[in-house]
Coordinates of C-alpha atoms in Angstrom, one line a residue:
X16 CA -40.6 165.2 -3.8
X17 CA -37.7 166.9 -1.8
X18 CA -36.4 165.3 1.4
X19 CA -34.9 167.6 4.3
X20 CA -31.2 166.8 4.2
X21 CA -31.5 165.6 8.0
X22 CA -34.2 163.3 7.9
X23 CA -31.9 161.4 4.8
X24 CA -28.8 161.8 7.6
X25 CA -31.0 160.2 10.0
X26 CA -32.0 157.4 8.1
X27 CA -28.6 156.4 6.8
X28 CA -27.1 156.7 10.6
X29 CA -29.9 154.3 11.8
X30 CA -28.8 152.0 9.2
X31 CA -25.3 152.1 10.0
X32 CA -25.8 152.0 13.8
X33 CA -29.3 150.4 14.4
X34 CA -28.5 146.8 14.5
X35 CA -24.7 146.9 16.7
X36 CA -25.8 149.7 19.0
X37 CA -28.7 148.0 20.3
X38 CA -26.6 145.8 22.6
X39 CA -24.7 149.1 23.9
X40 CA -27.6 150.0 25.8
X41 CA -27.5 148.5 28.9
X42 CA -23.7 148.8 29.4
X43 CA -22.1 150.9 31.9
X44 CA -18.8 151.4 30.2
X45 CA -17.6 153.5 26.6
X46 CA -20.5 151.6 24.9
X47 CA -23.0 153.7 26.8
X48 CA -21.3 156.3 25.7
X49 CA -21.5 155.1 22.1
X50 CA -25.2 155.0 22.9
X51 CA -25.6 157.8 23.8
X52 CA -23.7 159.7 20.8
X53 CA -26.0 157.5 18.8
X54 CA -29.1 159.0 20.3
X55 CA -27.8 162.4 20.5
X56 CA -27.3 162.7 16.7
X57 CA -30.6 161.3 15.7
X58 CA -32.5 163.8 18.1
X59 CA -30.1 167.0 16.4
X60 CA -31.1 165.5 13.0
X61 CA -34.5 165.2 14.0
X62 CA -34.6 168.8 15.4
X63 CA -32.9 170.3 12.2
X64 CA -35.4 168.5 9.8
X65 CA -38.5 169.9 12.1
X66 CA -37.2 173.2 12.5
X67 CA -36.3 173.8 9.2
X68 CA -33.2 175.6 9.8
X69 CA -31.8 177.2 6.7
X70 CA -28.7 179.1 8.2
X71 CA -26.0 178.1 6.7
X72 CA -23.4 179.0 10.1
X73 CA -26.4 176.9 12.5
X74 CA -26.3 174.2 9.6
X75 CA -22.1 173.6 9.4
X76 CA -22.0 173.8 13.0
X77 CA -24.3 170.8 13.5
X78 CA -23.1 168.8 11.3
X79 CA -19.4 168.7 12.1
X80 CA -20.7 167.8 15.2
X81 CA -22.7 165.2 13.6
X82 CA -19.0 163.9 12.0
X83 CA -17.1 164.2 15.4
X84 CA -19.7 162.4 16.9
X85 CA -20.1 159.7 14.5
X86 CA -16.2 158.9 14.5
X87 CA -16.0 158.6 18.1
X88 CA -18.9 156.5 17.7
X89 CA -17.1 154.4 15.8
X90 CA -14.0 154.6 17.9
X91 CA -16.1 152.8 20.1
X92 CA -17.7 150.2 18.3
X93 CA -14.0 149.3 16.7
X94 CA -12.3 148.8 20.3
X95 CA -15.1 146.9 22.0
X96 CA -15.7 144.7 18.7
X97 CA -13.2 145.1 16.5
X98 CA -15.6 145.8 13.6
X99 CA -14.7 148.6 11.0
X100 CA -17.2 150.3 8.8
X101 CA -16.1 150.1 5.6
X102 CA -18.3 151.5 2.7
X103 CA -21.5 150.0 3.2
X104 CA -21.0 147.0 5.8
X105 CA -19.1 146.7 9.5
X106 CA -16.2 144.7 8.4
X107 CA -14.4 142.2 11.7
X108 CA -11.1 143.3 11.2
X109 CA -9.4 140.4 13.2
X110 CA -11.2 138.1 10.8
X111 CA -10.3 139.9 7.7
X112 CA -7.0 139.8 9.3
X113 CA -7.0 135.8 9.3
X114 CA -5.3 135.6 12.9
X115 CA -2.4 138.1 12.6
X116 CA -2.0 140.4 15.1
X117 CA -4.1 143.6 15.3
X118 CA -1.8 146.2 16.0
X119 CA -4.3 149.4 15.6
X120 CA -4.6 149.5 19.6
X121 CA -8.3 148.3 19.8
X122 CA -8.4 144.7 19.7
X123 CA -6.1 142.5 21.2

């Protein structure tokens, strides 16, 4: 059975961002905004896999827009929580850190 490249895309972002973006919603600072990068992706992803879009110009262009997207989602997520996503799993880097100072300029 072959899967559209997007709709896998969309599935593994929705995995990765499902359950900490949720509380982003209703925030009127950079989480919105990490919201709404969030949402933005999965409708492009959505609209690649319906439209079927084979060009491969339309197809690079979207998806390192996808990648600039995702990393300043992540940017976000990082400062406001001071998770990292590492691999499979958002990682608390102050707790992996055991109480020593984080110095990458996101958490205090």
């Amino acid at each position: 059975m072959e899967r559209n490249k997007y709709d896998l895309h969309r599935k593994v972002l929705t995995n990765k961002y499902a359950d900490i973006l949720q509380s982003f919603e209703e925030t009127c600072d950079d989480r919105r905004i990490a919201w709404n990068c969030y949402q933005q992706i999965i409708a492009a992803c959505e609209a690649m896999r319906d439209s079927g879009m084979e060009n491969n110009f339309a197809c690079c262009a979207v998806n390192k827009a996808i990648l600039e997207q995702e990393a300043e989602i992540d940017e976000i997520i990082t400062r406001f929580t001071g998770k990292v996503y590492m691999g499979v799993k958002w990682v608390d880097v102050r707790e992996e850190m055991k109480g020593e100072k984080f110095t990458y300029g996101y958490v205090d």
